[in-house]
Amino acid sequence: MSNSSAGPRTANADASAPRRNSKRPKYSKFTQQELPACKPILTPQWVISVFTIIGVIFVPIGIASLFASNKVVEIVDRYDTECIPQNMTNNKIAYIQNDTISKSCVRKLRVPKDMDQPIYVYYQLDNFYQNHRRYVKSRNDAQLRDAKKANETSGCDPEKATANGSPIVPCGLIAWSLFNDTYNFTRGNQPLVVNKTGISWKSDRDHKFGSNVFPKNFQNGTLIGGGSLDPKKPLSEQEDLIVWMRTAALPTFRKLYGKIEVDLKKNDIITVVLENNYNTYSFSGKKKLVLSTTSWLGGKNDFLGIGYLTVGGLCFFLAAVFTVVYFVKPRKLGDTSYLSWNRTGAGR
Amino acid sequence: MVRTGGRLREKLRWSKLYSFSCVRPSVLLDPEGPHSLQGPGYSRIVHCNQPRLHRKKPLKYPTNYISTTKYNIITFLPKAIFEQFRRVANVYFLLAAILSLTPITPFSAVSMIAPLAFVVGLSMAKEALEDWRRFIQDMKVNSRKVYIHKGEGQFGYKHWQKLRVGDIVKVEKDQFFPADLLLLSSSYEDGICYVETMNLDGETNLKVKRSLEVTLPLDDDMAFKDFTATIRCEDPNPNLYTFVGNFEYERQVYSLDPTQILLRDSKLRNTTFIYGVVIFTGHDSKVMQNATKSPSKRSGIERKMDYIIYILFTLLVLISMISSIGFAVETKYKMPKWWFLQPKNSPDLYDPSKPALSGIFHLITALILYGYLIPISLYVSIEVVKVLQAMFINQDIQMYDDETGNPAQARTSNLNEELGQVDTILSDKTGTLTCNQMDFLKCSIAGVSYGVRSSEVEIAAAKQIASENPNAHGQHISSEVHWEDNGGDFGTSEIEIDAGLSNKREKSRKPVIKGFSFEDDRLMHGNWTREPNAGTILLFFRILALCHTAIPEPNEETGDVTYEAESPDEGAFLVAAREFGFEFCRRTQSSVFIRERYPSGSPVEREFEILNLLEFSSKRKRMSVIVRDETGQILLLCKGADSIIFDRLSKNGRMYEDDTNKHLNEYGEAGLRTLALAYRKLDESEYSSWNTEFLKAKTTIGPDRESQLERVSDMIERDLILVGATAVEDKLQKGVPECIDKLAQAGLKIWVLTGDKMETAINIGFACSLLRQGMKQICITTGNIDLLAQDVKKVAKENISMQITNGTQMVKLEKDPHAAFALIIDGKTLAYALEDDMKHQFLSLAVGCASVICCRVSPKQKAMVTRLVKEGTGKTTLAVGDGANDVGMIQEADIGVGISGVEGMQAVMASDFSIAQFRFLERLLVVHGHWCYKRIAQMICYFFYKNIAFGLTLFYFEAYAAFSGQSVYDDWYMLLFNVILTSLPVISLGVFEQDVSSEICLQFPALYQQGPRNLFFDWYRIVGWMFNGLYSSLIIFFLNVHIVYNQAFRAGGQTADMAAIGTTMFTCIIWAVNMQIALTMSHFTWIQHLFVWGSVSTWYLFLLAYGMSSPLISGNAYQILMEALAPAPIYWASTLLISMTCILPYFAHISFQRSFNPMDHHVIQEIKYYKKDVEDQHMWKRERSRARQETKIGFTARVEANIRQLKGRLQKRKSSLSVHTVS
């Protein structure tokens, strides 16, 4: 009887004999966590050389950036305040919304330095929230791209369709609020041609705005909103719209208006005849006209150069501090007296 | 030779052998009469042999089906889902997912729901798998078969689960009892049986149970044909050692006590069969009542992480509030002017006339948008990392045990990092520290010590000394020790430890015979006859062979004899006696036969008539037999604890006392279990007069019978003559002393909780070096309390309280920094000490002691002690055990470790980690624990850094976007940020990071303390990382905004739009966080390189691919890299500047820290890096030996204490010498 209870146990033991080996973990460097590894150590030499190298790299970049930025000539002219007739300065909104009043305005700009072509013409808006969530979402890329998808206006609220229900192309708030000031430049008596092609991204023209998509039911110049579009030109050629549709990240932004492909000389006087159509008075935004050359780094902005110089300088400083401190209070690497048991073990 | 074996034994009247516990009182009724069993708690009625009656209410008791699962098929979904959403974070993610279905969400719904479903699904699948395993285990138990009475005297097999209360069962040898039974009869005539309660209390010695006299005739199947009786007893309760009930049979009432109760999960031993009636089934049984519900455990780091989550959640709500207030204000005051938004045409969300409403809507939007502060991916990554870490633990070949074929197993992966923070280890003894095998190792006979082998403790200590040899300091000492030895003043143990052992241990120890590893040619092979004291040696051997209660069991095939002894050390004595040539071969009712073999001539079988047997009890601490040898000489042979025996020696019996005492101390120091042997010659008249008195005492009725017997025994057990002493090694599991030593050096405290006797426990304490000579032992017992006092409990409590206070005082007043205290407490006392009003007093004493040993503790008490330590000290506890009696403790501790040895699987099933041997604990804690702790800590810190750095940029942008909830990044970037672009590096940090290699972890146990001190996850560090995140977010956002401002950002003259700025910023983030993690890592395998640099490349590849996808998908990001960013120098320039600036402070910080305030692992890394350990091996060894925590336990501490002691004596000697010379 006692055998009956012993039986299964021995059977078990027998069965476990082959199982034993299968339970044994397989050896591999991976499973035993013994993969070859590099274990870099921050030695003083490393620290000082890293700081020095960063400094050595950063300072020249900083200088080059500053240099590039300084080379850029920029003319900025705020005109929204100047272009209001004297009698309407207290009622700017009425002025801008009254389409019977002429919006033309003449500004004279003096060129401070020689400007080599191409000279980029920008308009700069201030306090304009192109990055507002309601605004950013209010577009439909499918509709812009494909003539067959004119009815796709999802997301375009509240500028989806006209009162009678036919879809607006291009729909949405972004297109609806298209910037519509215009600038005409003359130097002396000579008109300066503004080239308005190639101001948008090439990929936008080629792939995002269809060459067979024409504006439909788009607003026609009432001053409630933004500009109007030429219904005969396909969207891919409406570069102002394409530029505008690239929403800016910050409430202060510049957008490219065109290029002047003539060199300007120092002290040239440029006359700008502009149409001050766009309503920035409602939200007390500023409008500026900007003419700027570019360098290899882009437009005028000292910040990058200053940043590089600061960080580079800081690294030099840190390298120096570490060097000094190493001389004053050196620690031999692997010095066992720094081990906690040697530091606290008072008895030893 | 009669080879009747078991049959013979059955005929023995055991009552004759066991003079105390088995003597049946001559009256049937308990003197106090049957218990009046009424009132609550005593309502159970069992109709024996009529299980039918128990099918209906109110006698319907639960079946014997047990279930330890948490869920069943129906309750699984609701219960498991409920469990999942008890996590606050999950509720938050659920809310976010639900809200993402509404238009207020800034993201698409799928991106919110899919990860949540993944996380919850994964966890639930894990739960289901674990529960399924439990179910399978239950089913195995439930479908065991038991031989059961089916009526009309017919028995048949049935599944355990079908068993009902009232059933009569027959259990055979070595089977488990299926339920709590009342013993009716056994194969022995007088209804006794032997029970092994290993699974209940961990004790390995057999316990005797005996049936009522009245049920003795029920000893074969047919007897149960018409048997009926009724039991009225207590209701189910968890108390293993009490039982109150009445047995009504043939109109008589008999009272029942625990000796008639056989508990479920204990095993029938040495008894062919028993009959019993089922009283408690299934969950009513005492063992199941003892089961504590398996708790779900969380690691300390995870708990702390919750606080960080709360902080981040507060931050999240705060910035969301700011956003929503800002939004409301903007909407109310500014939006009406923003004609380009057509404010008059707005839905509620943007309605300027209801700013409060839109503010509230926006709050929800913001909560979802800034949800990147608390990423769901954190939970996914941690789960993944822990599973992989667990895989490494499972795969560790150095924790694989060849003998049992078991690898280590991380059964729950969520406690990995807790392994690195353990402060106190609570260990079971039997099966965990010891193998429960005794080896006869040494003896001292007539003042001469025999036995040349060393105990494991000595070997371990010798190794320690050998390894420290190059230490000049140590060498100096040891030479002094040698000098001392030559002086001949000291015992041999120091010599052995210092010099001799290193040679001896080279010899392989192969115990050919189980229980016998004695080696000394002076005694073996009959050589003892040539020793000077051959007569005493002969006597010594006879005592070994005669003074016991064991039964020989001849093996029918080989003719060898094995012994069924009550305790393993008794077995060891008998084996030793056999090997010395005194084979105990037969026992009859009244005699013991010894086959004596002398070098000359053939074996002689001698008969010794056993006149009386004075049994061992923990109070008496000795046992004696009175025998009459063949010459008619009456001898009293006695063995017992040395102190007891020495007190009882006659004047002329003290010849060897000094030498023996010295040897005993040595043996004790070597971790051996010692007993002293003595004898006394009695003359006939003296014996017969004593015997009459003894018989009188035996037949005494009433409560003072025991004390009468004790008094009478005491009378005869005096004027003894000392023969010698034995030293038995309680075989420790392989590597236990070394492991304990290492763990102690790592700063861990070790408590031993055992169900064994106090003496055994103390011996093991010595063997494991938890105790040593010179340690002050504080024993707290209830032993000397007058039980007749009115209010026993109160008196006992006061007494214990006083003992504890005294002990605490003693510890407090101790001036010597090397003084060590050991606290030893037994279970009965512990019951009082664990009560609410006393436990903190007890704990503070225990914490002050170097080692704590609790003996005779029940499973529940083990769990309670564990809880006390856990909650009282607030530190991490680890419980390790192998038996079912350890389950409570394993479940209660922060980490439960089960030893997957030979015993049952209960402990393993309840454990969080299982290892095959105690010694693997060292590697599990010191290597894996250390690594996992650091990995998880760094990983979580980094995770928060990363998400703060990313999440806050979203918030800053809001300030520039009229708080409208627009994100500067493309939806896809954000979705991929946590999932692909930054997940693998952080996982590789969590899985592969090693500050130092595993060998160094083991060589420098002090490194482990970084975990318990929590150096890598303290608030200082967490807040530091958070500030680092804040700093990075500020740098990334504002620098970018200022660099890529409104000017042309490339030669073509175009300005940057939102997509360009967002992508540039995101590029900076990707670089910054990946370089940050590269700085954090100190261990780069190809995997880390691949993941870190791969993540950065993935970002560019993604950008490329995304830019090439249809503009309908990529929107403004179409062709962004190829056309706009890559050709623009400013993009690369700002990436370089910003990512460098982000990591600069951290880099400076770690450089500074390493240079001026290096941590231990920094220095060790440097030593390794410059290979100084190879060049300067002396230094390396020195540091290794120093790299341990101050500890008073472990054999290293013991060796040091010895050295100190010797030095002290030397000092004294020198000074006295100098005094002499001067005078």
JSON list of N, CA, C and O in Angstrom, two decimals, chain B residues 570-601:
[
{"chain": "B", "resi": 570, "resn": "GLU", "atom": "N", "xyz": [19.21, 12.28, 16.65]},
{"chain": "B", "resi": 570, "resn": "GLU", "atom": "CA", "xyz": [19.19, 10.96, 17.26]},
{"chain": "B", "resi": 570, "resn": "GLU", "atom": "C", "xyz": [19.61, 9.92, 16.23]},
{"chain": "B", "resi": 570, "resn": "GLU", "atom": "O", "xyz": [20.39, 9.01, 16.51]},
{"chain": "B", "resi": 571, "resn": "GLY", "atom": "N", "xyz": [19.10, 10.12, 15.01]},
{"chain": "B", "resi": 571, "resn": "GLY", "atom": "CA", "xyz": [19.49, 9.23, 13.92]},
{"chain": "B", "resi": 571, "resn": "GLY", "atom": "C", "xyz": [20.99, 9.25, 13.70]},
{"chain": "B", "resi": 571, "resn": "GLY", "atom": "O", "xyz": [21.63, 8.21, 13.51]},
{"chain": "B", "resi": 572, "resn": "ALA", "atom": "N", "xyz": [21.56, 10.44, 13.76]},
{"chain": "B", "resi": 572, "resn": "ALA", "atom": "CA", "xyz": [22.99, 10.58, 13.54]},
{"chain": "B", "resi": 572, "resn": "ALA", "atom": "C", "xyz": [23.78, 9.82, 14.60]},
{"chain": "B", "resi": 572, "resn": "ALA", "atom": "O", "xyz": [24.79, 9.18, 14.29]},
{"chain": "B", "resi": 573, "resn": "PHE", "atom": "N", "xyz": [23.29, 9.86, 15.85]},
{"chain": "B", "resi": 573, "resn": "PHE", "atom": "CA", "xyz": [23.98, 9.12, 16.93]},
{"chain": "B", "resi": 573, "resn": "PHE", "atom": "C", "xyz": [23.99, 7.63, 16.63]},
{"chain": "B", "resi": 573, "resn": "PHE", "atom": "O", "xyz": [24.99, 6.95, 16.81]},
{"chain": "B", "resi": 574, "resn": "LEU", "atom": "N", "xyz": [22.84, 7.15, 16.18]},
{"chain": "B", "resi": 574, "resn": "LEU", "atom": "CA", "xyz": [22.73, 5.72, 15.95]},
{"chain": "B", "resi": 574, "resn": "LEU", "atom": "C", "xyz": [23.62, 5.30, 14.79]},
{"chain": "B", "resi": 574, "resn": "LEU", "atom": "O", "xyz": [24.27, 4.26, 14.84]},
{"chain": "B", "resi": 575, "resn": "VAL", "atom": "N", "xyz": [23.64, 6.13, 13.76]},
{"chain": "B", "resi": 575, "resn": "VAL", "atom": "CA", "xyz": [24.52, 5.83, 12.63]},
{"chain": "B", "resi": 575, "resn": "VAL", "atom": "C", "xyz": [25.96, 5.83, 13.11]},
{"chain": "B", "resi": 575, "resn": "VAL", "atom": "O", "xyz": [26.75, 4.93, 12.78]},
{"chain": "B", "resi": 576, "resn": "ALA", "atom": "N", "xyz": [26.29, 6.80, 13.95]},
{"chain": "B", "resi": 576, "resn": "ALA", "atom": "CA", "xyz": [27.66, 6.89, 14.47]},
{"chain": "B", "resi": 576, "resn": "ALA", "atom": "C", "xyz": [27.98, 5.64, 15.27]},
{"chain": "B", "resi": 576, "resn": "ALA", "atom": "O", "xyz": [29.03, 5.02, 15.08]},
{"chain": "B", "resi": 577, "resn": "ALA", "atom": "N", "xyz": [27.07, 5.26, 16.15]},
{"chain": "B", "resi": 577, "resn": "ALA", "atom": "CA", "xyz": [27.30, 4.08, 16.98]},
{"chain": "B", "resi": 577, "resn": "ALA", "atom": "C", "xyz": [27.52, 2.86, 16.10]},
{"chain": "B", "resi": 577, "resn": "ALA", "atom": "O", "xyz": [28.40, 2.03, 16.34]},
{"chain": "B", "resi": 578, "resn": "ARG", "atom": "N", "xyz": [26.72, 2.76, 15.02]},
{"chain": "B", "resi": 578, "resn": "ARG", "atom": "CA", "xyz": [26.84, 1.63, 14.11]},
{"chain": "B", "resi": 578, "resn": "ARG", "atom": "C", "xyz": [28.23, 1.63, 13.48]},
{"chain": "B", "resi": 578, "resn": "ARG", "atom": "O", "xyz": [28.90, 0.63, 13.38]},
{"chain": "B", "resi": 579, "resn": "GLU", "atom": "N", "xyz": [28.66, 2.81, 13.06]},
{"chain": "B", "resi": 579, "resn": "GLU", "atom": "CA", "xyz": [29.96, 2.90, 12.41]},
{"chain": "B", "resi": 579, "resn": "GLU", "atom": "C", "xyz": [31.10, 2.59, 13.37]},
{"chain": "B", "resi": 579, "resn": "GLU", "atom": "O", "xyz": [32.13, 2.09, 12.96]},
{"chain": "B", "resi": 580, "resn": "PHE", "atom": "N", "xyz": [30.88, 2.89, 14.63]},
{"chain": "B", "resi": 580, "resn": "PHE", "atom": "CA", "xyz": [31.91, 2.58, 15.62]},
{"chain": "B", "resi": 580, "resn": "PHE", "atom": "C", "xyz": [31.88, 1.11, 16.01]},
{"chain": "B", "resi": 580, "resn": "PHE", "atom": "O", "xyz": [32.71, 0.64, 16.78]},
{"chain": "B", "resi": 581, "resn": "GLY", "atom": "N", "xyz": [30.86, 0.39, 15.51]},
{"chain": "B", "resi": 581, "resn": "GLY", "atom": "CA", "xyz": [30.80, -1.03, 15.81]},
{"chain": "B", "resi": 581, "resn": "GLY", "atom": "C", "xyz": [29.78, -1.40, 16.86]},
{"chain": "B", "resi": 581, "resn": "GLY", "atom": "O", "xyz": [29.83, -2.46, 17.44]},
{"chain": "B", "resi": 582, "resn": "PHE", "atom": "N", "xyz": [28.84, -0.50, 17.08]},
{"chain": "B", "resi": 582, "resn": "PHE", "atom": "CA", "xyz": [27.79, -0.79, 18.06]},
{"chain": "B", "resi": 582, "resn": "PHE", "atom": "C", "xyz": [26.45, -0.60, 17.37]},
{"chain": "B", "resi": 582, "resn": "PHE", "atom": "O", "xyz": [25.81, 0.43, 17.49]},
{"chain": "B", "resi": 583, "resn": "GLU", "atom": "N", "xyz": [26.07, -1.60, 16.61]},
{"chain": "B", "resi": 583, "resn": "GLU", "atom": "CA", "xyz": [24.90, -1.44, 15.78]},
{"chain": "B", "resi": 583, "resn": "GLU", "atom": "C", "xyz": [23.65, -1.80, 16.56]},
{"chain": "B", "resi": 583, "resn": "GLU", "atom": "O", "xyz": [23.48, -2.91, 17.05]},
{"chain": "B", "resi": 584, "resn": "PHE", "atom": "N", "xyz": [22.79, -0.81, 16.65]},
{"chain": "B", "resi": 584, "resn": "PHE", "atom": "CA", "xyz": [21.48, -1.03, 17.27]},
{"chain": "B", "resi": 584, "resn": "PHE", "atom": "C", "xyz": [20.65, -1.77, 16.24]},
{"chain": "B", "resi": 584, "resn": "PHE", "atom": "O", "xyz": [20.36, -1.24, 15.18]},
{"chain": "B", "resi": 585, "resn": "CYS", "atom": "N", "xyz": [20.32, -3.05, 16.53]},
{"chain": "B", "resi": 585, "resn": "CYS", "atom": "CA", "xyz": [19.72, -3.81, 15.45]},
{"chain": "B", "resi": 585, "resn": "CYS", "atom": "C", "xyz": [18.29, -4.23, 15.72]},
{"chain": "B", "resi": 585, "resn": "CYS", "atom": "O", "xyz": [17.55, -4.55, 14.80]},
{"chain": "B", "resi": 586, "resn": "ARG", "atom": "N", "xyz": [17.83, -4.22, 16.94]},
{"chain": "B", "resi": 586, "resn": "ARG", "atom": "CA", "xyz": [16.51, -4.76, 17.19]},
{"chain": "B", "resi": 586, "resn": "ARG", "atom": "C", "xyz": [15.97, -4.15, 18.47]},
{"chain": "B", "resi": 586, "resn": "ARG", "atom": "O", "xyz": [16.71, -3.83, 19.38]},
{"chain": "B", "resi": 587, "resn": "ARG", "atom": "N", "xyz": [14.69, -3.97, 18.47]},
{"chain": "B", "resi": 587, "resn": "ARG", "atom": "CA", "xyz": [14.07, -3.50, 19.69]},
{"chain": "B", "resi": 587, "resn": "ARG", "atom": "C", "xyz": [12.84, -4.34, 19.94]},
{"chain": "B", "resi": 587, "resn": "ARG", "atom": "O", "xyz": [12.06, -4.58, 19.04]},
{"chain": "B", "resi": 588, "resn": "THR", "atom": "N", "xyz": [12.72, -4.80, 21.14]},
{"chain": "B", "resi": 588, "resn": "THR", "atom": "CA", "xyz": [11.48, -5.51, 21.50]},
{"chain": "B", "resi": 588, "resn": "THR", "atom": "C", "xyz": [10.80, -4.68, 22.56]},
{"chain": "B", "resi": 588, "resn": "THR", "atom": "O", "xyz": [11.24, -3.59, 22.91]},
{"chain": "B", "resi": 589, "resn": "GLN", "atom": "N", "xyz": [9.72, -5.26, 23.04]},
{"chain": "B", "resi": 589, "resn": "GLN", "atom": "CA", "xyz": [8.94, -4.57, 24.06]},
{"chain": "B", "resi": 589, "resn": "GLN", "atom": "C", "xyz": [9.82, -4.07, 25.20]},
{"chain": "B", "resi": 589, "resn": "GLN", "atom": "O", "xyz": [9.68, -2.96, 25.66]},
{"chain": "B", "resi": 590, "resn": "SER", "atom": "N", "xyz": [10.75, -4.90, 25.60]},
{"chain": "B", "resi": 590, "resn": "SER", "atom": "CA", "xyz": [11.46, -4.56, 26.82]},
{"chain": "B", "resi": 590, "resn": "SER", "atom": "C", "xyz": [12.97, -4.46, 26.62]},
{"chain": "B", "resi": 590, "resn": "SER", "atom": "O", "xyz": [13.67, -4.12, 27.54]},
{"chain": "B", "resi": 591, "resn": "SER", "atom": "N", "xyz": [13.43, -4.81, 25.45]},
{"chain": "B", "resi": 591, "resn": "SER", "atom": "CA", "xyz": [14.88, -4.87, 25.31]},
{"chain": "B", "resi": 591, "resn": "SER", "atom": "C", "xyz": [15.36, -4.19, 24.06]},
{"chain": "B", "resi": 591, "resn": "SER", "atom": "O", "xyz": [14.61, -4.02, 23.08]},
{"chain": "B", "resi": 592, "resn": "VAL", "atom": "N", "xyz": [16.63, -3.85, 24.09]},
{"chain": "B", "resi": 592, "resn": "VAL", "atom": "CA", "xyz": [17.30, -3.33, 22.94]},
{"chain": "B", "resi": 592, "resn": "VAL", "atom": "C", "xyz": [18.48, -4.25, 22.64]},
{"chain": "B", "resi": 592, "resn": "VAL", "atom": "O", "xyz": [19.17, -4.67, 23.56]},
{"chain": "B", "resi": 593, "resn": "PHE", "atom": "N", "xyz": [18.63, -4.58, 21.39]},
{"chain": "B", "resi": 593, "resn": "PHE", "atom": "CA", "xyz": [19.72, -5.48, 21.03]},
{"chain": "B", "resi": 593, "resn": "PHE", "atom": "C", "xyz": [20.78, -4.70, 20.28]},
{"chain": "B", "resi": 593, "resn": "PHE", "atom": "O", "xyz": [20.47, -3.96, 19.35]},
{"chain": "B", "resi": 594, "resn": "ILE", "atom": "N", "xyz": [22.01, -4.88, 20.73]},
{"chain": "B", "resi": 594, "resn": "ILE", "atom": "CA", "xyz": [23.13, -4.18, 20.10]},
{"chain": "B", "resi": 594, "resn": "ILE", "atom": "C", "xyz": [24.08, -5.23, 19.56]},
{"chain": "B", "resi": 594, "resn": "ILE", "atom": "O", "xyz": [24.47, -6.15, 20.28]},
{"chain": "B", "resi": 595, "resn": "ARG", "atom": "N", "xyz": [24.41, -5.09, 18.29]},
{"chain": "B", "resi": 595, "resn": "ARG", "atom": "CA", "xyz": [25.38, -6.00, 17.71]},
{"chain": "B", "resi": 595, "resn": "ARG", "atom": "C", "xyz": [26.74, -5.34, 17.82]},
{"chain": "B", "resi": 595, "resn": "ARG", "atom": "O", "xyz": [27.00, -4.34, 17.14]},
{"chain": "B", "resi": 596, "resn": "GLU", "atom": "N", "xyz": [27.55, -5.83, 18.71]},
{"chain": "B", "resi": 596, "resn": "GLU", "atom": "CA", "xyz": [28.83, -5.18, 18.97]},
{"chain": "B", "resi": 596, "resn": "GLU", "atom": "C", "xyz": [29.92, -5.90, 18.20]},
{"chain": "B", "resi": 596, "resn": "GLU", "atom": "O", "xyz": [29.98, -7.11, 18.14]},
{"chain": "B", "resi": 597, "resn": "ARG", "atom": "N", "xyz": [30.76, -5.11, 17.61]},
{"chain": "B", "resi": 597, "resn": "ARG", "atom": "CA", "xyz": [31.83, -5.66, 16.81]},
{"chain": "B", "resi": 597, "resn": "ARG", "atom": "C", "xyz": [33.15, -5.19, 17.38]},
{"chain": "B", "resi": 597, "resn": "ARG", "atom": "O", "xyz": [33.32, -3.99, 17.62]},
{"chain": "B", "resi": 598, "resn": "TYR", "atom": "N", "xyz": [33.99, -6.11, 17.66]},
{"chain": "B", "resi": 598, "resn": "TYR", "atom": "CA", "xyz": [35.31, -5.72, 18.16]},
{"chain": "B", "resi": 598, "resn": "TYR", "atom": "C", "xyz": [36.33, -6.11, 17.12]},
{"chain": "B", "resi": 598, "resn": "TYR", "atom": "O", "xyz": [36.08, -7.00, 16.29]},
{"chain": "B", "resi": 599, "resn": "PRO", "atom": "N", "xyz": [37.45, -5.47, 17.16]},
{"chain": "B", "resi": 599, "resn": "PRO", "atom": "CA", "xyz": [38.46, -5.79, 16.15]},
{"chain": "B", "resi": 599, "resn": "PRO", "atom": "C", "xyz": [38.80, -7.28, 16.15]},
{"chain": "B", "resi": 599, "resn": "PRO", "atom": "O", "xyz": [39.04, -7.87, 15.11]},
{"chain": "B", "resi": 600, "resn": "SER", "atom": "N", "xyz": [38.76, -7.86, 17.31]},
{"chain": "B", "resi": 600, "resn": "SER", "atom": "CA", "xyz": [39.06, -9.29, 17.36]},
{"chain": "B", "resi": 600, "resn": "SER", "atom": "C", "xyz": [37.73, -10.03, 17.46]},
{"chain": "B", "resi": 600, "resn": "SER", "atom": "O", "xyz": [36.87, -9.70, 18.25]},
{"chain": "B", "resi": 601, "resn": "GLY", "atom": "N", "xyz": [37.55, -10.98, 16.61]},
{"chain": "B", "resi": 601, "resn": "GLY", "atom": "CA", "xyz": [36.39, -11.84, 16.72]},
{"chain": "B", "resi": 601, "resn": "GLY", "atom": "C", "xyz": [35.18, -11.34, 15.98]},
{"chain": "B", "resi": 601, "resn": "GLY", "atom": "O", "xyz": [35.17, -10.24, 15.44]}
]
